[in-house]
mmCIF file of C-alpha atoms and ligand atoms in Angstrom:
data_model
loop_
_atom_site.group_PDB
_atom_site.id
_atom_site.type_symbol
_atom_site.label_atom_id
_atom_site.label_comp_id
_atom_site.label_asym_id
_atom_site.label_seq_id
_atom_site.Cartn_x
_atom_site.Cartn_y
_atom_site.Cartn_z
ATOM 1 C CA MET Q 1 0.000 0.000 0.000
ATOM 2 C CA ASP Q 2 2.722 2.420 1.031
ATOM 3 C CA ASP Q 3 4.607 1.891 -2.229
ATOM 4 C CA MET Q 4 1.587 2.474 -4.432
ATOM 5 C CA VAL Q 5 2.033 5.203 -7.019
ATOM 6 C CA ASN Q 6 -0.080 8.238 -6.070
ATOM 7 C CA PRO Q 7 -1.172 10.975 -8.502
ATOM 8 C CA THR Q 8 1.379 13.717 -9.130
ATOM 9 C CA ALA Q 9 1.362 16.777 -6.869
ATOM 10 C CA ILE Q 10 4.122 18.627 -8.720
ATOM 11 C CA GLU Q 11 6.702 17.665 -11.308
ATOM 12 C CA ALA Q 12 9.858 19.353 -12.603
ATOM 13 C CA ILE Q 13 10.924 18.483 -16.152
ATOM 14 C CA ASP Q 14 14.464 19.325 -17.328
ATOM 15 C CA LEU Q 15 14.464 22.220 -14.881
ATOM 16 C CA VAL Q 16 17.398 24.579 -15.305
ATOM 17 C CA LYS Q 17 18.149 27.650 -13.209
ATOM 18 C CA ASP Q 18 21.180 29.809 -13.878
ATOM 19 C CA TYR Q 19 22.007 32.922 -11.922
ATOM 20 C CA GLY Q 20 23.868 35.419 -14.087
ATOM 21 C CA GLU Q 21 25.234 34.784 -17.557
ATOM 22 C CA GLY Q 22 28.390 33.784 -19.424
ATOM 23 C CA ASP Q 23 31.570 32.775 -17.610
ATOM 24 C CA THR Q 24 30.328 33.977 -14.241
ATOM 25 C CA ALA Q 25 26.950 32.179 -14.410
ATOM 26 C CA VAL Q 26 26.059 29.983 -11.448
ATOM 27 C CA HIS Q 27 24.308 26.781 -12.496
ATOM 28 C CA ALA Q 28 22.001 26.276 -9.527
ATOM 29 C CA LEU Q 29 19.820 23.614 -11.198
ATOM 30 C CA ARG Q 30 21.323 21.600 -14.050
ATOM 31 C CA GLY Q 31 18.350 19.871 -15.669
ATOM 32 C CA VAL Q 32 16.414 18.439 -12.745
ATOM 33 C CA ASN Q 33 13.720 15.829 -13.359
ATOM 34 C CA VAL Q 34 11.636 14.947 -10.332
ATOM 35 C CA ARG Q 35 8.036 14.032 -9.566
ATOM 36 C CA PHE Q 36 6.441 14.470 -6.142
ATOM 37 C CA GLU Q 37 3.396 12.364 -5.356
ATOM 38 C CA GLN Q 38 0.270 13.555 -3.586
ATOM 39 C CA GLY Q 39 -0.026 12.519 0.035
ATOM 40 C CA ARG Q 40 3.696 11.977 0.495
ATOM 41 C CA PHE Q 41 6.318 13.548 2.718
ATOM 42 C CA THR Q 42 9.631 14.163 0.914
ATOM 43 C CA ALA Q 43 12.868 15.488 2.392
ATOM 44 C CA ILE Q 44 15.371 17.374 0.254
ATOM 45 C CA MET Q 45 18.936 17.178 1.502
ATOM 46 C CA GLY Q 46 22.392 18.108 0.237
ATOM 47 C CA PRO Q 47 25.341 20.343 1.059
ATOM 48 C CA SER Q 48 24.995 24.097 1.334
ATOM 49 C CA GLY Q 49 24.866 25.670 -2.134
ATOM 50 C CA SER Q 50 23.724 22.450 -3.868
ATOM 51 C CA GLY Q 51 20.439 23.930 -5.138
ATOM 52 C CA LYS Q 52 17.836 22.900 -2.532
ATOM 53 C CA SER Q 53 16.431 26.389 -1.940
ATOM 54 C CA THR Q 54 16.517 27.194 -5.634
ATOM 55 C CA LEU Q 55 14.447 24.085 -6.364
ATOM 56 C CA MET Q 56 11.953 24.989 -3.659
ATOM 57 C CA HIS Q 57 11.681 28.610 -4.799
ATOM 58 C CA THR Q 58 11.199 27.713 -8.471
ATOM 59 C CA LEU Q 59 8.650 24.989 -7.646
ATOM 60 C CA ALA Q 60 6.719 27.506 -5.546
ATOM 61 C CA GLY Q 61 6.826 30.069 -8.356
ATOM 62 C CA LEU Q 62 8.818 32.490 -6.182
ATOM 63 C CA ASP Q 63 11.734 32.409 -8.619
ATOM 64 C CA SER Q 64 11.588 31.974 -12.403
ATOM 65 C CA ALA Q 65 13.204 29.011 -14.181
ATOM 66 C CA THR Q 66 15.830 29.525 -16.910
ATOM 67 C CA SER Q 67 14.349 26.617 -18.877
ATOM 68 C CA GLY Q 68 12.284 23.502 -18.342
ATOM 69 C CA ARG Q 69 8.756 22.991 -17.117
ATOM 70 C CA ILE Q 70 6.995 22.734 -13.766
ATOM 71 C CA ILE Q 71 3.669 20.948 -13.844
ATOM 72 C CA PHE Q 72 1.473 21.691 -10.822
ATOM 73 C CA ASP Q 73 -2.150 20.531 -10.678
ATOM 74 C CA GLY Q 74 -1.921 19.843 -14.415
ATOM 75 C CA ALA Q 75 -0.705 23.314 -15.489
ATOM 76 C CA ASP Q 76 2.792 24.527 -16.411
ATOM 77 C CA ILE Q 77 3.533 27.254 -13.872
ATOM 78 C CA THR Q 78 6.615 28.481 -15.778
ATOM 79 C CA THR Q 79 4.199 30.101 -18.257
ATOM 80 C CA MET Q 80 2.125 31.891 -15.607
ATOM 81 C CA ASN Q 81 2.253 35.637 -14.959
ATOM 82 C CA ASP Q 82 2.839 37.213 -11.530
ATOM 83 C CA ASN Q 83 -0.875 37.534 -10.759
ATOM 84 C CA GLN Q 84 -1.547 33.898 -11.529
ATOM 85 C CA LEU Q 85 1.435 32.847 -9.433
ATOM 86 C CA THR Q 86 0.319 34.999 -6.507
ATOM 87 C CA LEU Q 87 -3.139 33.411 -6.562
ATOM 88 C CA LEU Q 88 -1.603 29.957 -6.809
ATOM 89 C CA ARG Q 89 0.615 30.579 -3.785
ATOM 90 C CA ARG Q 90 -2.207 32.098 -1.781
ATOM 91 C CA HIS Q 91 -4.683 29.264 -2.327
ATOM 92 C CA ARG Q 92 -2.837 26.116 -3.266
ATOM 93 C CA ILE Q 93 0.587 26.264 -1.636
ATOM 94 C CA GLY Q 94 1.436 26.411 2.070
ATOM 95 C CA PHE Q 95 4.762 27.489 3.567
ATOM 96 C CA ILE Q 96 6.414 26.562 6.849
ATOM 97 C CA PHE Q 97 9.536 28.529 7.782
ATOM 98 C CA GLN Q 98 12.446 27.935 10.139
ATOM 99 C CA SER Q 99 11.539 31.094 12.074
ATOM 100 C CA PHE Q 100 7.777 30.276 12.427
ATOM 101 C CA ASN Q 101 6.771 33.799 11.246
ATOM 102 C CA LEU Q 102 3.761 34.075 13.568
ATOM 103 C CA LEU Q 103 2.165 37.455 14.275
ATOM 104 C CA PRO Q 104 2.939 38.272 17.946
ATOM 105 C CA MET Q 105 -0.194 40.324 18.667
ATOM 106 C CA PHE Q 106 -2.569 37.547 17.655
ATOM 107 C CA SER Q 107 -3.653 34.341 19.393
ATOM 108 C CA ALA Q 108 -2.753 30.898 18.069
ATOM 109 C CA GLU Q 109 -6.274 30.565 16.652
ATOM 110 C CA GLN Q 110 -6.078 33.953 14.915
ATOM 111 C CA ASN Q 111 -2.667 33.068 13.501
ATOM 112 C CA ILE Q 112 -3.957 29.750 12.160
ATOM 113 C CA LEU Q 113 -6.921 31.475 10.507
ATOM 114 C CA MET Q 114 -4.858 34.427 9.166
ATOM 115 C CA PRO Q 115 -4.573 33.203 5.533
ATOM 116 C CA LEU Q 116 -8.389 32.966 5.368
ATOM 117 C CA THR Q 117 -8.900 36.266 7.215
ATOM 118 C CA LEU Q 118 -6.617 38.016 4.708
ATOM 119 C CA ALA Q 119 -8.479 36.461 1.792
ATOM 120 C CA GLY Q 120 -11.856 37.363 3.351
ATOM 121 C CA GLU Q 121 -12.869 33.714 3.466
ATOM 122 C CA LYS Q 122 -14.763 31.749 6.097
ATOM 123 C CA PRO Q 123 -13.007 28.820 7.735
ATOM 124 C CA ASP Q 124 -14.217 25.262 7.348
ATOM 125 C CA ARG Q 125 -14.729 24.628 11.079
ATOM 126 C CA ARG Q 126 -14.494 20.864 10.745
ATOM 127 C CA TRP Q 127 -11.121 21.132 9.002
ATOM 128 C CA PHE Q 128 -9.959 23.657 11.620
ATOM 129 C CA ASP Q 129 -10.976 21.280 14.442
ATOM 130 C CA GLN Q 130 -9.308 18.358 12.735
ATOM 131 C CA LEU Q 131 -6.068 20.315 12.280
ATOM 132 C CA VAL Q 132 -6.106 21.510 15.880
ATOM 133 C CA ARG Q 133 -6.675 17.945 17.074
ATOM 134 C CA THR Q 134 -4.002 16.425 14.812
ATOM 135 C CA LEU Q 135 -1.467 19.058 15.873
ATOM 136 C CA GLY Q 136 -2.350 18.866 19.574
ATOM 137 C CA LEU Q 137 -3.238 22.561 19.869
ATOM 138 C CA LYS Q 138 -6.676 22.401 21.451
ATOM 139 C CA GLU Q 139 -5.553 23.779 24.834
ATOM 140 C CA ARG Q 140 -3.357 26.462 23.266
ATOM 141 C CA LEU Q 141 -5.716 28.314 20.949
ATOM 142 C CA ASP Q 142 -6.029 31.435 23.161
ATOM 143 C CA HIS Q 143 -2.274 31.750 23.705
ATOM 144 C CA ARG Q 144 -0.134 34.300 21.948
ATOM 145 C CA PRO Q 145 3.113 33.120 20.328
ATOM 146 C CA ASN Q 146 5.286 34.351 23.242
ATOM 147 C CA GLU Q 147 3.243 32.160 25.597
ATOM 148 C CA LEU Q 148 4.071 29.063 23.568
ATOM 149 C CA SER Q 149 7.205 26.906 23.323
ATOM 150 C CA GLY Q 150 9.155 26.821 20.048
ATOM 151 C CA GLY Q 151 7.656 23.447 19.178
ATOM 152 C CA GLN Q 152 4.120 24.689 19.892
ATOM 153 C CA GLN Q 153 4.726 27.811 17.781
ATOM 154 C CA GLN Q 154 5.868 25.676 14.880
ATOM 155 C CA ARG Q 155 2.770 23.486 15.262
ATOM 156 C CA VAL Q 156 0.632 26.651 15.006
ATOM 157 C CA ALA Q 157 2.597 27.578 11.870
ATOM 158 C CA ILE Q 158 1.918 24.113 10.427
ATOM 159 C CA ALA Q 159 -1.815 24.482 11.101
ATOM 160 C CA ARG Q 160 -1.684 27.925 9.429
ATOM 161 C CA ALA Q 161 0.025 26.387 6.380
ATOM 162 C CA LEU Q 162 -2.651 23.681 6.144
ATOM 163 C CA ILE Q 163 -5.790 25.756 6.875
ATOM 164 C CA THR Q 164 -6.426 26.528 3.180
ATOM 165 C CA LYS Q 165 -6.099 22.788 2.325
ATOM 166 C CA PRO Q 166 -3.209 23.487 -0.036
ATOM 167 C CA SER Q 167 -2.265 20.927 -2.689
ATOM 168 C CA LEU Q 168 1.337 21.297 -1.611
ATOM 169 C CA VAL Q 169 3.254 22.449 1.467
ATOM 170 C CA PHE Q 170 6.896 23.554 1.460
ATOM 171 C CA ALA Q 171 8.789 23.399 4.738
ATOM 172 C CA ASP Q 172 12.150 25.187 4.813
ATOM 173 C CA GLU Q 173 14.292 23.782 7.651
ATOM 174 C CA PRO Q 174 11.189 23.621 9.915
ATOM 175 C CA THR Q 175 13.180 22.257 12.858
ATOM 176 C CA GLY Q 176 16.222 24.512 12.376
ATOM 177 C CA ASN Q 177 15.348 26.626 15.447
ATOM 178 C CA LEU Q 178 14.164 23.791 17.692
ATOM 179 C CA ASP Q 179 15.857 21.555 20.264
ATOM 180 C CA SER Q 180 15.843 17.823 19.603
ATOM 181 C CA VAL Q 181 12.746 17.108 21.729
ATOM 182 C CA SER Q 182 10.657 19.833 20.039
ATOM 183 C CA SER Q 183 12.026 18.774 16.649
ATOM 184 C CA ALA Q 184 10.886 15.197 17.174
ATOM 185 C CA GLU Q 185 7.458 16.447 18.231
ATOM 186 C CA VAL Q 186 7.076 18.771 15.218
ATOM 187 C CA LEU Q 187 8.285 16.108 12.774
ATOM 188 C CA SER Q 188 5.836 13.567 14.182
ATOM 189 C CA PHE Q 189 3.009 16.054 13.676
ATOM 190 C CA LEU Q 190 4.176 16.793 10.122
ATOM 191 C CA LYS Q 191 4.252 13.081 9.405
ATOM 192 C CA GLN Q 192 0.790 12.701 10.901
ATOM 193 C CA SER Q 193 -0.552 15.541 8.721
ATOM 194 C CA VAL Q 194 0.595 13.601 5.675
ATOM 195 C CA LYS Q 195 -0.756 10.281 6.895
ATOM 196 C CA GLU Q 196 -4.076 11.328 8.428
ATOM 197 C CA LEU Q 197 -4.955 14.449 6.438
ATOM 198 C CA GLY Q 198 -3.454 13.389 3.099
ATOM 199 C CA GLN Q 199 -1.265 16.489 2.814
ATOM 200 C CA THR Q 200 1.753 16.659 0.482
ATOM 201 C CA ILE Q 201 4.888 18.052 2.107
ATOM 202 C CA ILE Q 202 8.293 18.860 0.637
ATOM 203 C CA MET Q 203 10.806 19.669 3.364
ATOM 204 C CA VAL Q 204 14.321 21.052 2.951
ATOM 205 C CA THR Q 205 16.531 19.927 5.812
ATOM 206 C CA HIS Q 206 20.195 19.522 6.774
ATOM 207 C CA ASP Q 207 19.283 17.022 9.434
ATOM 208 C CA ALA Q 208 19.378 13.302 8.603
ATOM 209 C CA VAL Q 209 17.196 12.532 11.637
ATOM 210 C CA ALA Q 210 14.558 14.974 10.328
ATOM 211 C CA ALA Q 211 14.755 13.328 6.889
ATOM 212 C CA SER Q 212 14.102 9.921 8.468
ATOM 213 C CA TYR Q 213 10.520 11.029 9.235
ATOM 214 C CA ALA Q 214 9.873 11.455 5.494
ATOM 215 C CA ASP Q 215 8.610 8.794 3.057
ATOM 216 C CA ARG Q 216 11.407 9.673 0.672
ATOM 217 C CA ALA Q 217 14.653 11.651 0.684
ATOM 218 C CA ILE Q 218 16.262 13.299 -2.321
ATOM 219 C CA VAL Q 219 19.903 14.321 -2.155
ATOM 220 C CA PHE Q 220 21.207 17.255 -4.171
ATOM 221 C CA ALA Q 221 24.794 17.986 -5.143
ATOM 222 C CA ASP Q 222 25.939 20.725 -7.469
ATOM 223 C CA GLY Q 223 22.507 21.362 -8.984
ATOM 224 C CA ARG Q 224 21.689 17.712 -9.630
ATOM 225 C CA ILE Q 225 19.841 14.927 -7.842
ATOM 226 C CA VAL Q 226 22.464 12.366 -6.826
ATOM 227 C CA ALA Q 227 20.296 10.051 -4.704
ATOM 228 C CA ASP Q 228 16.606 9.283 -4.331
ATOM 229 C CA VAL Q 229 15.961 7.162 -1.258
ATOM 230 C CA PRO Q 230 12.625 5.556 -0.314
ATOM 231 C CA HIS Q 231 11.915 5.151 3.430
ATOM 232 C CA PRO Q 232 15.164 6.859 4.497
ATOM 233 C CA ASN Q 233 16.776 6.202 7.851
ATOM 234 C CA ALA Q 234 19.120 8.629 9.611
ATOM 235 C CA GLU Q 235 22.240 6.464 9.477
ATOM 236 C CA GLN Q 236 21.908 5.802 5.766
ATOM 237 C CA MET Q 237 21.317 9.507 5.037
ATOM 238 C CA ASN Q 238 24.320 10.557 7.127
ATOM 239 C CA GLU Q 239 26.522 8.129 5.181
ATOM 240 C CA LEU Q 240 25.220 9.415 1.861
ATOM 241 C CA LEU Q 241 25.789 13.036 2.858
ATOM 242 C CA MET Q 242 29.280 12.276 4.129
ATOM 243 C CA ALA Q 243 30.183 10.472 0.885
ATOM 244 C CA GLU Q 244 28.856 13.451 -1.077
ATOM 245 C CA ARG Q 245 30.903 15.878 1.004
ATOM 246 C CA GLU Q 246 34.064 13.816 0.440
ATOM 247 C CA ARG Q 247 33.416 13.641 -3.287
ATOM 248 C CA ALA Q 248 32.927 17.420 -3.419
ATOM 249 C CA THR Q 249 36.169 17.990 -1.490
ATOM 250 C CA ARG Q 250 38.109 15.688 -3.845
ATOM 251 C CA ALA Q 251 36.606 17.447 -6.856
ATOM 252 C CA ALA Q 252 37.590 20.851 -5.454
ATOM 253 C CA VAL Q 253 41.171 19.752 -4.678
ATOM 254 C CA ALA Q 254 41.841 17.852 -7.914
ATOM 255 C CA PRO Q 255 39.215 18.725 -10.536
ATOM 256 C CA SER Q 256 40.985 16.773 -13.290
ATOM 257 C CA ILE Q 257 40.721 13.372 -11.578
ATOM 258 C CA ALA Q 258 37.300 13.764 -9.941
HETATM 259 P P1 LIG A 1 21.136 25.383 -0.996
HETATM 260 O O1 LIG A 1 19.725 25.741 -0.698
HETATM 261 O O2 LIG A 1 21.336 23.925 -1.294
HETATM 262 O O3 LIG A 1 22.095 25.874 0.047
HETATM 263 P P2 LIG A 1 20.899 27.333 -3.120
HETATM 264 O O4 LIG A 1 19.785 26.853 -3.958
HETATM 265 O O5 LIG A 1 20.648 28.432 -2.158
HETATM 266 O O6 LIG A 1 21.577 26.089 -2.374
HETATM 267 O O7 LIG A 1 22.093 27.816 -4.083
HETATM 268 C C1 LIG A 1 22.527 27.104 -5.234
HETATM 269 C C2 LIG A 1 23.603 27.945 -5.939
HETATM 270 O O8 LIG A 1 23.003 29.101 -6.486
HETATM 271 C C3 LIG A 1 24.706 28.426 -4.997
HETATM 272 O O9 LIG A 1 25.923 28.417 -5.722
HETATM 273 C C4 LIG A 1 24.277 29.844 -4.686
HETATM 274 O O10 LIG A 1 25.392 30.636 -4.375
HETATM 275 C C5 LIG A 1 23.616 30.274 -5.965
HETATM 276 N N1 LIG A 1 22.560 31.293 -5.754
HETATM 277 C C6 LIG A 1 21.415 31.126 -5.041
HETATM 278 N N2 LIG A 1 20.662 32.242 -5.091
HETATM 279 C C7 LIG A 1 21.345 33.138 -5.863
HETATM 280 C C8 LIG A 1 21.093 34.466 -6.314
HETATM 281 N N3 LIG A 1 19.974 35.123 -5.976
HETATM 282 N N4 LIG A 1 22.023 35.055 -7.090
HETATM 283 C C9 LIG A 1 23.142 34.422 -7.462
HETATM 284 N N5 LIG A 1 23.447 33.160 -7.082
HETATM 285 C C10 LIG A 1 22.565 32.520 -6.300
#
């Protein structure tokens, strides 16, 4: 069951992103082909500068591609204008950040509902209740962010990302500001959101333990995917990352023999 092929959430086809031109161009994505399934939790790993953020930003339509296509909900988003992309991000994509980005003057409940408030839309109360239950926030709804722990704040941010029932959620180092206990708690809730609520999550992380909560881990190096691991475990991911780091060091020291 777990290995069944689900419908596509988003797909990159021959995706290229260069920053700058000519001799000084940086090739951030060198022809990436990758398909993310609906209802799956994928971790994106790789050394600093390998292209993880660039992939996330181009997939989310925050940054334009140099060439290639991005198919999201059946449409090629590389052909969309800024207005179309803004609407897409507002309604169909959720974001979870390392720094939570909650509004300090508002309660947890108000923060969760903020995307709907801003859009002038009414919440689906059943979905709200389900999110609050899944994320263990029932007793915290009246609290302001500074009355919550880091882990609780990130759980509020997750609920906020999911309140519009987005087709896709991007999480950028969601446990980067959390201790290991809070990280484990947040990752379990993320995993639960995928399993119980059918959400699709793509998470960029440096942490092999964080990646082990995902259904799949993709490793980037130098703008390319160098590994695609189903059911990753932390030890295996650490070994892969270490091997990649060694290869990069050898290539930097002796480019001709790498
Ligand atoms: P990662 O997220 O894996 O750390 P990035 O996607 O941020 O990697 O970066 C990939 C490459 O693109 C790096 O060489 C980086 O320096 C370069 N890069 C990223 N953003 C820009 C930018 N706005 N202008 C120029 N180069 C950039």
